[in-house]
Short mmCIF file of C-alpha atoms in Angstrom, two decimals:
data_model
loop_
_atom_site.label_atom_id
_atom_site.label_comp_id
_atom_site.label_asym_id
_atom_site.label_seq_id
_atom_site.Cartn_x
_atom_site.Cartn_y
_atom_site.Cartn_z
CA MET A 103 1.47 -6.73 -19.58
CA SER A 104 4.00 -5.43 -22.01
CA GLN A 105 7.30 -7.22 -22.92
CA VAL A 106 9.24 -4.47 -21.10
CA HIS A 107 7.41 -5.18 -17.80
CA LEU A 108 7.83 -8.92 -18.31
CA GLY A 109 11.57 -8.34 -18.87
CA ILE A 110 11.87 -6.68 -15.48
CA TRP A 111 10.40 -9.67 -13.67
CA LYS A 112 12.63 -12.09 -15.75
CA ASP A 113 15.83 -10.23 -14.98
CA TRP A 114 17.21 -12.91 -12.63
CA ARG A 115 20.54 -11.04 -12.21
CA LEU A 116 18.87 -8.01 -10.78
CA HIS A 117 16.74 -10.06 -8.34
CA VAL A 118 19.83 -12.02 -7.14
CA ILE A 119 21.79 -8.92 -6.67
CA VAL A 120 18.99 -7.21 -4.66
CA PHE A 121 18.50 -10.33 -2.54
CA LEU A 122 22.19 -10.60 -1.65
CA ILE A 123 22.44 -6.89 -0.85
CA VAL A 124 19.40 -7.25 1.49
CA VAL A 125 20.76 -10.27 3.20
CA PHE A 126 24.24 -8.75 3.63
CA ALA A 127 22.74 -5.52 4.98
CA GLU A 128 20.56 -7.39 7.48
CA VAL A 129 23.51 -9.61 8.66
CA ILE A 130 25.49 -6.44 9.41
CA GLY A 131 22.54 -5.19 11.43
CA THR A 132 22.07 -1.83 13.15
CA HIS A 133 24.96 -0.10 14.77
CA GLN A 134 25.28 3.16 16.60
CA PHE A 135 27.96 5.45 17.94
CA SER A 136 27.89 8.62 19.94
CA VAL A 137 29.04 12.08 18.80
CA GLY A 138 28.94 14.15 21.92
CA PRO A 139 25.46 13.90 23.39
CA GLY A 140 24.02 12.74 20.07
CA VAL A 141 23.80 9.19 18.64
CA VAL A 142 24.35 8.32 15.03
CA LEU A 143 22.42 5.25 13.86
CA LEU A 144 23.74 3.11 11.01
CA LEU A 145 20.69 1.08 9.70
CA PRO A 146 20.64 -1.79 7.19
CA MET A 147 18.95 0.54 4.70
CA LEU A 148 22.00 2.71 4.78
CA TYR A 149 24.29 -0.30 4.08
CA ALA A 150 22.04 -1.45 1.25
CA LEU A 151 22.12 1.98 -0.44
CA LEU A 152 25.92 2.23 -0.24
CA ILE A 153 26.44 -1.30 -1.40
CA GLY A 154 24.03 -0.79 -4.28
CA LEU A 155 25.79 2.46 -5.25
CA GLY A 156 29.15 0.75 -5.10
CA LEU A 157 28.00 -2.24 -7.21
CA TYR A 158 26.71 0.14 -9.89
CA PHE A 159 30.33 0.91 -10.80
CA THR A 160 31.30 -2.72 -11.09
CA PRO A 161 30.80 -5.29 -13.88
CA ALA A 162 28.21 -7.09 -11.63
CA VAL A 163 25.56 -4.46 -12.57
CA LYS A 164 25.02 -3.78 -16.18
CA GLU A 165 23.02 -0.95 -17.74
CA LYS A 166 20.07 -3.38 -18.19
CA GLN A 167 19.80 -3.96 -14.38
CA SER A 168 20.02 -0.19 -13.56
CA LYS A 169 17.16 0.56 -15.95
CA ASN A 170 15.04 -2.41 -14.75
CA ALA A 171 15.59 -1.31 -11.14
CA GLU A 172 13.98 2.06 -11.65
CA PRO A 173 10.22 0.97 -11.84
CA LEU A 174 10.86 -1.44 -9.02
CA ILE A 175 11.88 1.45 -6.82
CA VAL A 176 8.56 3.05 -7.57
CA LEU A 177 6.89 -0.27 -6.68
CA GLY A 178 8.73 -0.43 -3.34
CA VAL A 179 7.82 3.12 -2.41
CA THR A 180 4.14 2.41 -3.28
CA LEU A 181 4.13 -0.48 -0.87
CA LEU A 182 5.71 1.85 1.77
CA ILE A 183 2.90 4.38 1.20
CA ALA A 184 0.20 1.66 1.52
CA LYS A 185 1.74 0.61 4.82
CA ILE A 186 1.80 4.28 5.96
CA GLY A 187 -1.88 4.64 5.06
CA VAL A 188 -2.73 1.63 7.25
CA VAL A 189 -0.75 3.02 10.14
CA ILE A 190 -2.15 6.55 9.86
CA GLY A 191 -5.72 5.36 10.56
CA PRO A 192 -5.25 4.48 14.24
CA SER A 193 -3.15 7.60 14.71
CA LEU A 194 -5.63 10.03 13.26
CA PRO A 195 -6.61 11.63 16.60
CA GLN A 196 -2.95 12.56 17.31
CA ILE A 197 -2.42 13.79 13.75
CA ILE A 198 -5.57 15.98 13.97
CA GLU A 199 -4.41 17.24 17.36
CA ALA A 200 -1.16 18.30 15.74
CA GLY A 201 -2.98 19.81 12.77
CA PRO A 202 -1.55 23.33 12.80
CA ALA A 203 2.01 22.05 13.19
CA LEU A 204 1.65 19.71 10.28
CA LEU A 205 0.16 22.42 8.06
CA LEU A 206 2.90 24.96 9.00
CA GLN A 207 5.79 22.47 8.62
CA GLU A 208 5.90 23.15 4.91
CA PHE A 209 7.39 26.62 5.79
CA GLY A 210 10.30 24.74 7.25
CA ASN A 211 11.25 23.62 3.83
CA LEU A 212 12.04 27.29 3.03
CA GLY A 213 15.02 26.91 5.33
CA THR A 214 17.02 25.74 2.28
CA ILE A 215 16.74 29.26 0.95
CA LEU A 216 17.76 31.10 4.07
CA LEU A 217 20.70 28.89 4.87
CA ALA A 218 21.88 27.57 1.54
CA LEU A 219 21.44 30.54 -0.79
CA PRO A 220 23.90 32.88 1.13
CA LEU A 221 26.43 29.99 1.27
CA ALA A 222 26.05 29.27 -2.47
CA VAL A 223 26.62 32.98 -3.34
CA LEU A 224 29.59 33.15 -0.96
CA LEU A 225 31.11 30.18 -2.79
CA GLY A 226 30.83 32.04 -6.10
CA LEU A 227 27.85 30.37 -7.67
CA LYS A 228 25.70 32.55 -9.87
CA ARG A 229 22.14 32.00 -10.97
CA GLU A 230 22.66 28.28 -10.60
CA SER A 231 22.20 28.93 -6.88
CA ILE A 232 18.52 29.79 -7.48
CA GLY A 233 17.68 26.40 -8.87
CA MET A 234 19.84 24.69 -6.27
CA THR A 235 18.41 26.32 -3.16
CA HIS A 236 14.74 27.30 -3.81
CA SER A 237 13.63 23.89 -2.65
CA VAL A 238 14.70 20.34 -1.96
CA ALA A 239 14.63 19.87 -5.81
CA ARG A 240 12.24 16.92 -6.20
CA GLU A 241 10.38 16.18 -9.38
CA PRO A 242 7.67 18.95 -9.01
CA ASN A 243 10.31 21.54 -8.25
CA VAL A 244 12.40 20.47 -11.32
CA GLY A 245 9.37 20.80 -13.48
CA LEU A 246 8.83 24.31 -12.08
CA ILE A 247 12.29 25.44 -12.91
CA MET A 248 12.35 23.88 -16.35
CA ASP A 249 8.96 25.51 -17.15
CA LYS A 250 10.04 28.99 -15.97
CA TYR A 251 13.74 29.14 -17.03
CA GLY A 252 14.32 26.25 -19.40
CA PHE A 253 16.46 23.15 -19.29
CA ASN A 254 19.66 24.73 -20.54
CA SER A 255 19.45 27.70 -18.23
CA PRO A 256 21.78 28.21 -15.22
CA GLU A 257 18.77 27.70 -12.91
CA GLY A 258 18.01 24.48 -14.76
CA ARG A 259 21.57 23.14 -14.37
CA GLY A 260 21.31 24.07 -10.68
CA VAL A 261 18.13 22.33 -9.89
CA MET A 262 19.27 19.16 -11.80
CA ALA A 263 22.57 19.07 -9.93
CA ILE A 264 20.67 19.02 -6.58
CA TYR A 265 18.09 16.57 -7.90
CA ILE A 266 20.81 14.09 -8.89
CA PHE A 267 22.70 14.60 -5.60
CA GLY A 268 19.54 14.21 -3.65
CA THR A 269 18.65 11.00 -5.50
CA VAL A 270 22.07 9.44 -4.80
CA PHE A 271 22.85 10.78 -1.30
CA GLY A 272 19.60 12.23 0.02
CA ALA A 273 18.36 9.02 1.81
CA VAL A 274 21.90 8.48 3.26
CA PHE A 275 22.04 11.98 4.57
CA MET A 276 18.51 11.99 5.97
CA GLY A 277 19.03 8.61 7.67
CA LEU A 278 22.07 9.80 9.49
CA ILE A 279 21.01 13.29 10.38
CA ALA A 280 17.50 12.50 11.67
CA GLY A 281 18.63 10.14 14.41
CA PHE A 282 21.55 12.25 15.38
CA LEU A 283 19.60 15.39 15.82
CA ALA A 284 16.65 13.73 17.54
CA THR A 285 19.07 12.31 20.21
CA LEU A 286 21.10 15.49 20.44
CA THR A 287 18.32 18.06 20.84
CA PRO A 288 15.44 18.25 23.37
CA LEU A 289 12.83 18.39 20.63
CA HIS A 290 10.18 15.60 20.62
CA PRO A 291 10.93 12.78 18.12
CA LEU A 292 7.50 13.38 16.43
CA SER A 293 8.69 16.84 15.42
CA PHE A 294 11.54 15.22 13.51
CA ALA A 295 9.04 12.70 12.06
CA MET A 296 7.06 15.70 10.67
CA ALA A 297 10.30 17.21 9.37
CA SER A 298 11.30 14.01 7.52
CA GLY A 299 8.27 14.44 5.18
CA ILE A 300 9.85 16.64 2.61
CA GLY A 301 8.20 15.15 -0.50
CA SER A 302 10.54 12.19 -1.06
CA GLY A 303 9.48 8.70 -0.20
CA SER A 304 13.03 7.28 0.08
CA MET A 305 14.26 10.20 2.24
CA MET A 306 11.30 9.99 4.47
CA ALA A 307 11.76 6.25 4.84
CA ALA A 308 15.44 6.65 5.76
CA ALA A 309 14.73 9.43 8.32
CA SER A 310 11.84 7.70 9.89
CA GLY A 311 13.82 4.49 10.04
CA SER A 312 16.51 6.16 12.09
CA LEU A 313 13.95 7.79 14.41
CA ILE A 314 12.30 4.45 15.00
CA GLY A 315 15.71 2.93 15.72
CA ALA A 316 16.30 5.59 18.36
CA PHE A 317 12.77 5.74 19.77
CA PRO A 318 11.12 2.35 19.12
CA GLU A 319 8.33 3.10 21.57
CA PHE A 320 6.97 5.77 19.10
CA GLU A 321 7.23 3.54 16.07
CA ASN A 322 3.68 3.81 14.85
CA ASP A 323 3.38 7.53 15.59
CA ILE A 324 6.61 8.27 13.83
CA ILE A 325 5.46 6.41 10.66
CA ALA A 326 2.03 8.13 10.78
CA PHE A 327 3.38 11.64 11.31
CA ALA A 328 6.18 11.20 8.73
CA GLY A 329 3.65 9.78 6.19
CA ALA A 330 1.07 12.58 6.77
CA SER A 331 3.79 15.24 6.54
CA ASN A 332 5.14 13.64 3.30
CA LEU A 333 1.76 13.58 1.79
CA LEU A 334 1.19 17.38 2.61
CA SER A 335 4.56 18.19 1.21
CA LEU A 336 3.75 16.39 -2.02
CA SER A 337 0.36 18.08 -2.40
CA THR A 338 1.39 21.65 -1.31
CA GLY A 339 5.17 21.76 -1.90
CA LEU A 340 4.92 22.81 -5.55
CA TYR A 341 2.53 25.68 -4.65
CA MET A 342 4.75 26.70 -1.76
CA SER A 343 7.77 26.89 -4.11
CA MET A 344 5.81 28.60 -6.88
CA LEU A 345 4.23 31.29 -4.74
CA ILE A 346 6.77 31.81 -1.98
CA GLY A 347 10.01 29.85 -2.39
CA LEU A 348 11.04 30.77 -5.88
CA PRO A 349 10.14 34.52 -5.63
CA LEU A 350 11.92 34.70 -2.26
CA THR A 351 15.06 33.05 -3.71
CA GLU A 352 15.03 35.43 -6.70
CA LYS A 353 14.71 38.47 -4.43
CA MET A 354 17.35 37.33 -1.97
CA TYR A 355 19.74 36.59 -4.84
CA GLN A 356 19.23 40.11 -6.38
CA LEU A 357 19.86 41.73 -3.04
CA MET A 358 23.02 39.71 -2.25
CA THR A 359 24.51 40.05 -5.66
CA ARG A 360 23.64 43.77 -5.85
CA ASN A 361 25.40 44.34 -2.49
CA LYS A 362 28.38 42.24 -3.74
CA ALA A 363 28.56 44.29 -6.94
CA GLY A 364 28.42 47.57 -5.04
CA LYS A 365 31.35 46.54 -2.84
CA GLY A 366 33.35 45.61 -5.92
#
């Protein structure tokens, strides 16, 4: 084991901070409030994210702790994936039964283009909007944009903006919106479990946690469907963006900006 890896485990300040954040978040517990017919769930994971983000801007967390925390996040997500793999086994019959829905759910990720691109153009964004809206901007999508347009391109700046925003606020947003929509709409909670698998382990965990809080009787099925959906998004998401998402975004952008130019 390298000295760098040993340094991570010897960083007592990091481990104490994380332990205190977890204890404090668990003491707060789960809370919920109604917004119309829907319910917004506030889970300990949400508090932990917000507390950790707040501490980053204080003297309590130094640059050393933030760098050491990065590989530990990967380790935590790995343990989550291992747990999902164990849960998926007993739920395989239900997953196979929902096969077509799981396979087609990847097309739902194209909704970022149909909804967000027109709004971005309306707000006055230029080609940055292509990088921002062609996908949920996770690592494979960032690589695709960098390879096609370059790091210093408008598209590259756009995708990096959404990547950073999603890294900081994605799990918070997914955790809040999943439980709210699942209790507001008549759709089955397992459909939201499938929708939570967008190719990000932290976002999937936050969304499925809210769904489990709202529908504890479906806990194992929610974990299984969310995990299977996330695995499919990770394996097929790049090809979906490469073959459909990015060309569709380019075409829509050209049409919308052409009409805008014609009106001008």
